[in-house]
Amino acid sequence: MPDMGEKIKRLSLELTRIASVVGTRGEIKAVEYIYDYLKKVDYFIQNSRNLQLKDLKNDSLNRKYVMAFLEGKKASLNTVLLLGHIDTVGTDDYGDLKEYATEPEILKQMLSKKSFDEEITNDLKSDNWIFGRGIFDMKTGVASQMVMIEEFSEQLEKLQGNLVFIGVPDEEGNSAGMLSAVQDLAELSKEKGWEFIAAIDTDYMTGQYTGDENKYVYIGTVGKLLPCFYVYGKETHVGEAFSGLDANLLASELMKEVDLNYDLCDVAGGEATLPPISLHQRDLKTEYSVQTVNAVNLYFNFATHISQPDEVLEKLKQKAIMAFENTIKMLNENYRKYCELSGTPYKRLPWRTRVFSFEELYKNVKDEIGKEIDNKLETLTDELLKMGADDREFSLRIVQEVHKHYSDKNPLIIIYFAPPFYPHIFVEGANQKEAKLLNAVEQAVKEVREKYEYKIIVKKFYPYISDLSYCSISKNEESIRKLVNNMPAWPKKYSLPVEAIQQISMPVLNIGPYGKDAHKLTERISQSYSLDAMPMILQKTIERLLG
């Protein structure tokens, strides 16, 4: 499909030239460009209500997203969603080439004057590769969706159902665009009586290991939780070291139990997530003194394929218990040996293992002081909101406030969740929607393999955090309750439109362009595959879903 590929390339370059760093007005410019482009398509000239610029809900930057939808000639309620994000990460990593970051032709020339490894140097010399911030993540993907909307608008007789496209901002930030859009999509489905049967993203796709030339299509997507630990020890003077429990020591043992522990990989469909990895560890002592640390905060990136928040909470509770027990055992062994060396009588240390979820801690405090804790939390919440506290800091401060009013001041570990939360979506073929998507992708990929020589592999779980996560969420009430009750920022600082997501719930797919180095100054796409096979897989999948 040379004509389609050339059109995608042209749109990709034009979109890339619009600097649309997340959290800037450039996001609005990129959305307006898409709107203005589609406004000239004959279908939308005749059906102007089917093309809309929508305001993000409660957005301090007054950002917008674009929604466009086609209604097929063959009447059906089945609806396919195309979604893509127009924002990019920043450009400071380009250093002295920052002004050229969104000018692909100039950037490639300028990068050619720099020194890189052999692979990058070869790609800079090749006509196949296009460099630029956002060209890979994910403006080529958005361009391909714009072209699909334009192409299918001229072939409505092929559509037995409806095709909806949304181009949203803020995917690289807090997914404000997608979270706003899902509420409008839920309203649209209610108004039209439509049923969403699949969501297709065209976010970037790359090799999974050094030298990997495979091309991947992903059915389903990884999820993410941010489990946090408030570790409370027992302070003491350094001259009486064994009279306290060093929170740093307990936190370090906890880090050993959780960080990159393969036991915590989430396995489903024959695929495993990466194990959790630490994003933060900080003691909460604010000044120098010879008093030991009595509180530490940690949090981890925890990827999921199948485990729900309540299950993750329980897994981590067991790891925290183990860390606590190991610490107590180690302390007693060291204290006994110290007593032998110093001629001091040994008596077993008084520490015992105590691990609570935030929900359990709150219940204990509520039982002790009643509504007073709610009043104090309301006052603190107002202060933190006025300060514009970060979601993670907000969560920690709420935990500290609850713990401050707990009468039991013995050492303990408190587990809670902080934002953001991205639900995973596992497409097993367990229902009609999932089976239809699996079959459509299988047939589309088979047809493309017959035309092109690329080795195309279909896998479960798009491995990068994306807006796809908000196309479905668990309907298990206990799982959602555990998430909400153990997320101190919910709902005053952070929440998800759970009912809207449940209403549009659908299986998901990512058919992305091929490239390298997303979020790096050498970000680039390969024109081969990205402009020939990828668009064909996308087109054939849509045809089979709505054919």
Coordinates of C-alpha atoms in Angstrom, one line a residue:
M1 CA 0.0 0.0 0.0
P2 CA 2.5 2.6 -1.2
D3 CA 0.0 5.5 -1.4
M4 CA -1.2 4.9 2.2
G5 CA 2.4 4.6 3.4
E6 CA 3.4 7.9 1.8
K7 CA 0.3 9.6 3.3
I8 CA 1.2 8.3 6.8
K9 CA 4.8 9.4 6.4
R10 CA 3.7 12.9 5.4
L11 CA 1.3 13.2 8.3
S12 CA 3.9 11.8 10.7
L13 CA 6.4 14.4 9.8
E14 CA 3.9 17.2 10.0
L15 CA 2.7 16.1 13.5
T16 CA 6.3 15.7 14.6
R17 CA 7.1 19.3 13.7
I18 CA 4.4 20.4 16.2
A19 CA 6.3 20.3 19.5
S20 CA 3.7 18.8 21.9
V21 CA 5.6 18.1 25.1
V22 CA 3.2 16.8 27.8
G23 CA 1.9 19.6 30.0
T24 CA 2.4 22.4 27.4
R25 CA 0.1 24.3 25.0
G26 CA 1.7 22.3 22.2
E27 CA -0.6 19.5 23.0
I28 CA -3.6 21.7 22.0
K29 CA -1.9 22.6 18.8
A30 CA -1.4 19.0 17.8
V31 CA -5.0 18.1 18.6
E32 CA -6.2 21.1 16.6
Y33 CA -4.0 20.0 13.6
I34 CA -5.7 16.6 13.6
Y35 CA -9.1 18.3 13.9
D36 CA -8.4 20.7 11.0
Y37 CA -7.1 17.9 8.8
L38 CA -10.2 15.6 9.3
K39 CA -12.5 18.6 9.0
K40 CA -11.6 18.7 5.3
V41 CA -12.5 15.0 4.7
D42 CA -15.8 14.8 2.7
Y43 CA -17.5 12.5 5.2
F44 CA -17.0 15.1 8.0
I45 CA -18.0 18.0 5.8
Q46 CA -21.3 16.1 5.4
N47 CA -21.5 14.8 8.9
S48 CA -19.9 17.6 11.0
R49 CA -21.4 16.3 14.2
N50 CA -19.2 13.2 13.9
L51 CA -16.0 15.3 14.4
Q52 CA -15.6 17.0 17.7
L53 CA -13.0 18.9 19.7
K54 CA -13.7 17.9 23.3
D55 CA -12.5 19.7 26.5
L56 CA -10.6 17.6 29.1
K57 CA -12.6 17.5 32.3
N58 CA -11.3 19.7 35.1
D59 CA -8.0 20.4 33.3
S60 CA -6.0 23.3 34.6
L61 CA -4.3 23.7 31.1
N62 CA -7.7 23.8 29.3
R63 CA -6.5 21.0 27.0
K64 CA -8.6 19.2 24.4
Y65 CA -8.8 16.0 22.6
V66 CA -10.3 15.1 19.2
M67 CA -13.0 12.5 18.6
A68 CA -14.2 11.4 15.2
F69 CA -16.5 8.5 14.3
L70 CA -17.8 6.8 11.2
E71 CA -21.1 5.1 11.0
G72 CA -21.1 2.1 8.6
K73 CA -23.6 1.6 5.8
K74 CA -24.3 -1.9 7.2
A75 CA -26.2 -1.2 10.4
S76 CA -24.7 -2.7 13.5
L77 CA -24.1 -1.7 17.1
N78 CA -20.6 -3.2 17.0
T79 CA -18.0 -0.4 17.4
V80 CA -14.2 -0.4 17.2
L81 CA -12.1 2.2 19.0
L82 CA -8.9 3.6 17.6
L83 CA -6.9 5.5 20.2
G84 CA -3.6 7.4 20.2
H85 CA -1.8 10.1 22.1
I86 CA -0.3 13.3 20.6
D87 CA 1.9 14.3 23.5
T88 CA 5.6 13.6 23.9
V89 CA 8.2 13.6 26.6
G90 CA 10.4 16.7 26.9
T91 CA 13.4 17.5 24.6
D92 CA 16.1 18.5 27.1
D93 CA 17.9 15.3 26.4
Y94 CA 18.9 16.7 23.0
G95 CA 21.2 19.1 24.6
D96 CA 22.6 21.6 22.1
L97 CA 20.4 20.0 19.4
K98 CA 17.2 20.7 21.4
E99 CA 15.9 23.3 18.8
Y100 CA 16.0 20.6 16.1
A101 CA 14.4 17.8 18.1
T102 CA 11.1 18.1 16.2
E103 CA 12.7 18.9 12.8
P104 CA 13.4 15.3 11.5
E105 CA 15.3 16.2 8.3
I106 CA 17.6 18.8 10.1
L107 CA 18.0 16.7 13.2
K108 CA 19.3 13.7 11.2
Q109 CA 22.0 15.8 9.7
M110 CA 23.0 17.3 13.0
L111 CA 23.0 13.9 14.8
S112 CA 25.3 12.6 12.0
K113 CA 28.0 15.0 13.3
K114 CA 27.9 13.4 16.7
S115 CA 29.6 10.2 17.9
F116 CA 27.4 7.2 18.5
D117 CA 27.7 3.4 18.6
E118 CA 27.8 1.4 15.4
E119 CA 24.1 0.6 15.3
I120 CA 23.0 4.2 15.6
T121 CA 25.7 5.4 13.2
N122 CA 24.5 2.9 10.5
D123 CA 20.9 4.0 11.0
L124 CA 21.9 7.6 10.6
K125 CA 23.4 6.8 7.3
S126 CA 20.4 4.8 6.1
D127 CA 17.5 6.4 4.2
N128 CA 15.2 3.9 6.0
W129 CA 15.3 5.7 9.4
I130 CA 13.6 8.9 10.4
F131 CA 14.7 10.6 13.7
G132 CA 12.8 13.0 15.8
R133 CA 11.1 13.5 19.2
G134 CA 7.6 11.9 18.9
I135 CA 8.1 10.4 15.4
F136 CA 8.2 7.0 17.1
D137 CA 6.2 7.6 20.3
M138 CA 3.7 8.0 18.8
K139 CA 3.0 10.4 16.0
T140 CA 3.5 7.8 13.2
G141 CA 0.9 5.7 15.0
V142 CA -1.5 8.6 15.2
A143 CA -0.9 9.4 11.6
S144 CA -1.8 5.8 10.6
Q145 CA -5.1 6.1 12.5
M146 CA -5.9 9.4 10.8
V147 CA -5.3 7.7 7.4
M148 CA -7.5 4.8 8.4
I149 CA -10.4 7.1 9.3
E150 CA -10.0 8.9 6.0
E151 CA -9.8 5.7 4.0
F152 CA -12.8 4.0 5.7
S153 CA -14.8 7.2 5.3
E154 CA -14.7 6.5 1.6
Q155 CA -15.6 2.8 2.0
L156 CA -18.5 2.9 4.4
E157 CA -20.1 -0.1 2.6
K158 CA -17.3 -2.2 4.1
L159 CA -18.2 -1.3 7.7
Q160 CA -20.8 -3.4 9.5
G161 CA -20.7 -1.2 12.5
N162 CA -18.9 1.9 13.6
L163 CA -15.3 3.2 13.9
V164 CA -14.3 5.7 16.5
F165 CA -11.0 7.6 16.7
I166 CA -9.7 9.6 19.6
G167 CA -6.4 11.6 19.7
V168 CA -5.7 12.5 23.3
P169 CA -3.0 14.5 25.3
D170 CA -1.3 13.6 28.5
E171 CA -0.5 9.9 28.0
E172 CA 3.1 10.6 29.0
G173 CA 1.8 12.3 32.2
N174 CA -1.3 11.2 34.1
S175 CA -3.6 10.0 31.2
A176 CA -5.9 12.9 31.8
G177 CA -6.9 12.8 28.1
M178 CA -7.8 9.2 28.1
L179 CA -9.6 9.3 31.5
S180 CA -11.7 12.2 30.2
A181 CA -12.4 10.5 26.9
V182 CA -13.6 7.2 28.4
Q183 CA -16.4 9.1 30.1
D184 CA -17.5 10.6 26.8
L185 CA -17.2 7.2 25.1
A186 CA -19.5 5.8 27.8
E187 CA -22.0 8.5 27.1
L188 CA -21.6 8.0 23.3
S189 CA -22.3 4.2 23.6
K190 CA -25.3 4.9 25.8
E191 CA -26.7 7.6 23.4
K192 CA -26.2 5.5 20.3
G193 CA -26.7 2.1 21.8
W194 CA -23.3 1.1 20.5
E195 CA -21.2 -1.7 21.9
F196 CA -17.4 -1.4 21.9
I197 CA -16.0 -4.7 20.7
A198 CA -12.2 -3.8 20.6
A199 CA -9.8 -1.0 21.1
I200 CA -6.7 -0.6 18.8
D201 CA -3.8 1.5 19.8
T202 CA -0.8 2.1 17.5
D203 CA 1.8 3.0 20.1
Y204 CA 5.4 2.1 19.4
M205 CA 6.8 -1.4 19.0
T206 CA 10.5 -2.3 19.3
G207 CA 12.8 -5.3 19.8
Q208 CA 12.7 -7.1 23.1
Y209 CA 16.4 -7.8 23.3
T210 CA 19.6 -6.8 21.6
G211 CA 19.6 -7.9 17.9
D212 CA 15.8 -8.7 17.9
E213 CA 14.5 -8.2 14.4
N214 CA 11.0 -9.6 15.1
K215 CA 8.0 -7.5 14.7
Y216 CA 5.3 -7.7 17.4
V217 CA 1.6 -7.4 17.6
Y218 CA 0.2 -7.4 21.1
I219 CA -3.3 -8.5 22.2
G220 CA -3.8 -7.3 25.7
T221 CA -1.7 -5.0 27.8
V222 CA 0.4 -4.9 31.0
G223 CA -1.0 -3.2 34.1
K224 CA 0.8 -1.2 36.8
L225 CA 0.4 -0.6 40.6
L226 CA 2.5 1.6 42.8
P227 CA 2.6 -0.3 46.1
C228 CA 4.2 1.8 48.9
F229 CA 5.6 1.0 52.4
Y230 CA 5.7 3.2 55.4
V231 CA 8.3 1.6 57.7
Y232 CA 8.1 2.7 61.3
G233 CA 10.9 1.6 63.7
K234 CA 11.9 2.6 67.2
E235 CA 14.3 5.5 67.5
T236 CA 17.2 5.4 70.0
H237 CA 20.5 7.1 70.8
V238 CA 23.4 5.6 68.8
G239 CA 25.1 4.9 72.1
E240 CA 22.3 2.5 72.9
A241 CA 21.9 1.0 69.5
F242 CA 20.1 -2.2 70.4
S243 CA 17.5 -0.3 72.4
G244 CA 15.8 0.7 69.2
L245 CA 14.9 -0.8 65.8
D246 CA 16.5 1.1 63.0
A247 CA 13.9 1.8 60.3
N248 CA 16.6 1.9 57.7
L249 CA 17.6 -1.6 58.5
L250 CA 14.0 -2.9 58.3
A251 CA 13.5 -1.0 55.1
S252 CA 16.7 -2.4 53.6
E253 CA 15.5 -6.0 54.4
L254 CA 12.2 -5.1 52.8
M255 CA 14.0 -3.9 49.7
K256 CA 15.9 -7.2 49.5
E257 CA 12.6 -9.1 49.6
V258 CA 10.8 -7.1 46.9
D259 CA 13.2 -5.4 44.6
L260 CA 13.6 -7.4 41.3
N261 CA 12.4 -10.6 43.1
Y262 CA 11.3 -13.1 40.4
D263 CA 8.8 -14.6 42.9
L264 CA 6.7 -11.5 42.2
C265 CA 6.7 -11.7 38.4
D266 CA 3.1 -11.9 37.3
V267 CA 2.6 -14.8 34.9
A268 CA -0.3 -15.4 32.5
G269 CA -0.7 -16.7 29.0
G270 CA 2.8 -18.0 29.1
E271 CA 4.2 -14.5 29.5
A272 CA 5.8 -12.9 32.6
T273 CA 6.0 -9.3 33.7
L274 CA 9.3 -7.9 34.9
P275 CA 9.6 -8.2 38.6
P276 CA 8.9 -5.1 40.8
I277 CA 11.6 -2.5 40.9
S278 CA 12.1 0.3 43.4
L279 CA 11.4 3.8 42.4
H280 CA 11.9 5.5 45.8
Q281 CA 13.5 4.9 49.1
R282 CA 13.9 7.7 51.6
D283 CA 14.2 8.0 55.4
L284 CA 12.0 10.7 56.8
K285 CA 14.5 12.2 59.3
T286 CA 14.9 15.9 58.4
E287 CA 18.0 16.9 60.4
Y288 CA 21.3 15.5 61.5
S289 CA 21.4 14.1 65.0
V290 CA 22.7 11.0 66.8
Q291 CA 19.2 9.7 67.0
T292 CA 18.5 6.7 64.7
V293 CA 16.0 6.9 62.0
N294 CA 12.4 5.9 63.0
A295 CA 10.6 6.1 59.6
V296 CA 11.3 5.3 56.0
N297 CA 9.2 5.5 52.8
L298 CA 9.6 3.1 49.8
Y299 CA 7.6 2.5 46.7
F300 CA 7.9 0.1 43.8
N301 CA 6.8 -0.2 40.2
F302 CA 4.7 -3.4 40.1
A303 CA 3.6 -4.7 36.7
T304 CA 0.6 -7.1 36.4
H305 CA -0.7 -9.5 33.9
I306 CA -3.4 -11.2 35.9
S307 CA -3.2 -10.3 39.6
Q308 CA -5.7 -7.8 41.0
P309 CA -4.9 -5.2 43.6
D310 CA -6.1 -7.3 46.5
E311 CA -3.9 -10.2 45.4
V312 CA -0.9 -7.9 45.0
L313 CA -1.5 -6.5 48.5
E314 CA -1.5 -9.9 50.0
K315 CA 1.7 -11.0 48.1
L316 CA 3.5 -7.9 49.4
K317 CA 2.1 -8.3 52.9
Q318 CA 3.8 -11.8 53.0
K319 CA 7.1 -10.3 51.8
A320 CA 6.9 -7.6 54.4
I321 CA 6.2 -10.2 57.1
M322 CA 9.2 -12.1 56.0
A323 CA 11.4 -9.0 56.0
F324 CA 10.3 -8.1 59.5
E325 CA 11.0 -11.6 60.8
N326 CA 14.4 -11.7 59.1
T327 CA 15.3 -8.4 60.7
I328 CA 14.2 -9.5 64.2
K329 CA 16.2 -12.7 63.8
M330 CA 19.3 -10.9 62.6
L331 CA 19.1 -8.3 65.3
N332 CA 18.8 -10.9 68.0
E333 CA 21.8 -12.8 66.6
N334 CA 23.9 -9.7 66.4
Y335 CA 22.8 -8.6 69.9
R336 CA 23.7 -12.0 71.4
K337 CA 27.1 -11.9 69.8
Y338 CA 27.7 -8.4 71.0
C339 CA 26.7 -9.4 74.6
E340 CA 29.2 -12.2 74.5
L341 CA 31.9 -9.9 73.3
S342 CA 31.1 -7.1 75.8
G343 CA 30.3 -9.4 78.8
T344 CA 26.8 -8.0 78.9
P345 CA 23.8 -10.2 80.0
Y346 CA 21.7 -11.1 76.9
K347 CA 18.0 -10.8 76.9
R348 CA 15.9 -11.4 73.8
L349 CA 14.9 -8.1 72.1
P350 CA 11.2 -7.2 72.4
W351 CA 10.4 -6.7 68.8
R352 CA 7.6 -8.6 67.1
T353 CA 6.4 -8.7 63.5
R354 CA 3.6 -6.3 62.7
V355 CA 2.4 -5.5 59.1
F356 CA -0.8 -3.6 58.4
S357 CA -2.5 -2.5 55.2
F358 CA -3.6 1.2 55.3
E359 CA -7.2 0.0 55.5
E360 CA -6.4 -2.0 58.7
L361 CA -4.5 0.9 60.2
Y362 CA -7.3 3.3 59.5
K363 CA -9.9 1.0 61.1
N364 CA -7.8 0.6 64.2
V365 CA -7.5 4.4 64.6
K366 CA -11.2 4.9 63.8
D367 CA -12.1 2.4 66.5
E368 CA -9.9 4.4 69.0
I369 CA -10.9 8.0 68.3
G370 CA -14.0 7.8 66.0
K371 CA -14.8 10.7 63.7
E372 CA -12.0 12.8 65.0
I373 CA -9.6 11.1 62.6
D374 CA -11.9 11.9 59.6
N375 CA -11.9 15.6 60.7
K376 CA -8.2 15.7 60.9
L377 CA -7.8 14.0 57.5
E378 CA -10.2 16.5 55.9
T379 CA -8.2 19.4 57.3
L380 CA -4.9 17.9 56.1
T381 CA -6.3 17.1 52.7
D382 CA -7.4 20.7 52.2
E383 CA -3.9 21.9 53.1
L384 CA -2.2 19.4 50.8
L385 CA -4.5 20.3 47.9
K386 CA -3.8 24.0 48.3
M387 CA 0.0 23.2 48.3
G388 CA -0.4 21.2 45.1
A389 CA 1.3 18.2 46.7
D390 CA 2.5 15.4 44.5
D391 CA 0.3 12.3 44.5
R392 CA 2.9 10.2 46.2
E393 CA 3.7 12.9 48.8
F394 CA 0.0 13.4 49.4
S395 CA -0.5 9.7 50.0
L396 CA 2.4 9.5 52.5
R397 CA 1.2 12.5 54.5
I398 CA -2.2 10.9 54.9
V399 CA -0.6 7.6 56.1
Q400 CA 1.6 9.5 58.5
E401 CA -1.4 11.5 59.9
V402 CA -3.4 8.3 60.5
H403 CA -0.5 6.6 62.1
K404 CA 0.3 9.6 64.3
H405 CA -3.1 9.1 66.1
Y406 CA -2.6 5.4 66.6
S407 CA -2.0 4.6 70.3
D408 CA 0.4 1.7 69.6
K409 CA 3.8 3.1 68.8
N410 CA 5.6 -0.2 68.4
P411 CA 7.5 -0.8 65.1
L412 CA 5.4 -1.8 62.1
I413 CA 5.1 -1.7 58.3
I414 CA 2.1 -0.2 56.6
I415 CA 1.4 -1.1 53.0
Y416 CA -0.7 1.2 50.8
F417 CA -1.1 2.1 47.1
A418 CA -0.3 5.5 45.6
P419 CA -1.3 6.7 42.1
P420 CA -1.2 5.9 39.3
F421 CA -3.1 2.7 38.7
Y422 CA -3.2 1.1 35.3
P423 CA -5.4 -2.0 35.0
H424 CA -4.0 -4.9 33.0
I425 CA -6.1 -6.5 30.2
F426 CA -5.7 -10.2 29.5
V427 CA -7.4 -11.3 26.3
E428 CA -7.9 -15.1 26.6
G429 CA -10.7 -15.7 24.1
A430 CA -13.0 -16.4 27.0
N431 CA -16.0 -14.5 25.5
Q432 CA -17.3 -13.5 22.0
K433 CA -15.5 -10.2 21.9
E434 CA -12.2 -11.7 22.8
A435 CA -12.6 -14.6 20.4
K436 CA -13.5 -12.2 17.6
L437 CA -10.5 -10.0 18.2
L438 CA -8.1 -13.0 18.4
N439 CA -9.5 -14.4 15.1
A440 CA -9.3 -11.0 13.3
V441 CA -5.7 -10.4 14.3
E442 CA -4.7 -13.9 13.4
Q443 CA -6.2 -13.7 9.9
A444 CA -4.8 -10.1 9.3
V445 CA -1.3 -11.1 10.3
K446 CA -1.5 -14.3 8.2
E447 CA -2.4 -12.3 5.2
V448 CA 0.4 -9.8 5.7
R449 CA 3.0 -12.6 6.3
E450 CA 2.1 -13.9 2.8
K451 CA 2.9 -10.5 1.2
Y452 CA 5.9 -9.4 3.3
E453 CA 9.0 -11.3 4.7
Y454 CA 8.9 -9.7 8.2
K455 CA 8.8 -12.2 11.0
I456 CA 5.6 -11.0 12.8
I457 CA 4.9 -12.5 16.2
V458 CA 1.6 -12.1 18.0
K459 CA 2.0 -11.8 21.8
K460 CA -0.1 -11.2 24.8
F461 CA 0.4 -8.0 26.9
Y462 CA 1.7 -4.8 25.3
P463 CA 4.7 -4.4 27.7
Y464 CA 4.7 -0.7 28.1
I465 CA 2.3 1.4 30.2
S466 CA -0.3 3.0 27.9
D467 CA -3.8 4.4 27.7
L468 CA -5.0 1.0 26.6
S469 CA -5.3 0.1 30.3
Y470 CA -8.3 2.3 30.6
C471 CA -10.4 0.4 28.1
S472 CA -11.3 -2.2 30.8
I473 CA -11.2 -2.7 34.5
S474 CA -12.1 -5.5 36.9
K475 CA -15.8 -5.8 37.8
N476 CA -14.8 -7.7 41.0
E477 CA -16.2 -5.4 43.7
E478 CA -13.9 -6.8 46.4
S479 CA -10.8 -6.1 44.2
I480 CA -11.9 -2.5 43.5
R481 CA -12.8 -2.0 47.2
K482 CA -9.3 -3.1 48.3
L483 CA -7.7 -0.7 45.8
V484 CA -9.8 2.2 46.9
N485 CA -9.6 1.6 50.6
N486 CA -5.8 1.2 50.5
M487 CA -5.2 4.2 48.3
P488 CA -5.1 7.3 50.6
A489 CA -5.2 9.7 47.7
W490 CA -8.6 8.3 46.6
P491 CA -10.9 10.2 45.8
K492 CA -9.8 13.7 46.8
K493 CA -6.5 13.7 45.0
Y494 CA -6.8 10.8 42.5
S495 CA -9.6 8.6 41.1
L496 CA -10.6 6.7 38.0
P497 CA -14.0 6.8 36.3
V498 CA -14.5 3.1 37.2
E499 CA -18.2 2.9 36.1
A500 CA -17.5 4.5 32.7
I501 CA -14.5 2.1 32.1
Q502 CA -16.6 -0.9 33.1
Q503 CA -19.4 0.3 30.7
I504 CA -17.1 0.4 27.7
S505 CA -15.1 -2.6 28.7
M506 CA -13.5 -4.2 25.7
P507 CA -10.4 -6.3 24.7
V508 CA -7.4 -4.4 23.4
L509 CA -4.7 -4.6 20.8
N510 CA -1.6 -2.7 19.9
I511 CA -0.4 -2.6 16.3
G512 CA 2.6 -0.3 16.4
P513 CA 5.2 1.1 14.0
Y514 CA 8.7 -0.4 14.4
G515 CA 11.5 1.8 15.7
K516 CA 14.1 2.3 18.4
D517 CA 15.0 4.4 21.4
A518 CA 11.7 5.8 22.5
H519 CA 12.4 8.7 25.0
K520 CA 16.0 9.0 23.9
L521 CA 17.6 11.6 21.6
T522 CA 18.1 8.8 19.0
E523 CA 14.4 8.1 18.9
R524 CA 13.6 6.9 15.4
I525 CA 11.2 4.9 13.2
S526 CA 11.9 2.4 10.4
Q527 CA 10.0 3.2 7.3
S528 CA 10.1 -0.4 6.3
Y529 CA 7.4 -2.3 8.2
S530 CA 6.0 1.0 9.8
L531 CA 4.8 2.3 6.4
D532 CA 3.9 -1.0 4.7
A533 CA 3.1 -4.0 6.7
M534 CA 1.9 -2.2 9.9
P535 CA -0.8 -0.2 8.2
M536 CA -1.9 -3.3 6.3
I537 CA -2.3 -5.3 9.6
L538 CA -4.3 -2.4 11.0
Q539 CA -6.5 -2.1 8.0
K540 CA -7.2 -5.8 7.7
T541 CA -7.9 -6.1 11.4
I542 CA -10.5 -3.4 11.3
E543 CA -12.1 -4.9 8.2
R544 CA -12.4 -8.3 9.9
L545 CA -13.8 -6.8 13.1
L546 CA -16.4 -4.8 11.3
G547 CA -16.8 -6.8 8.1

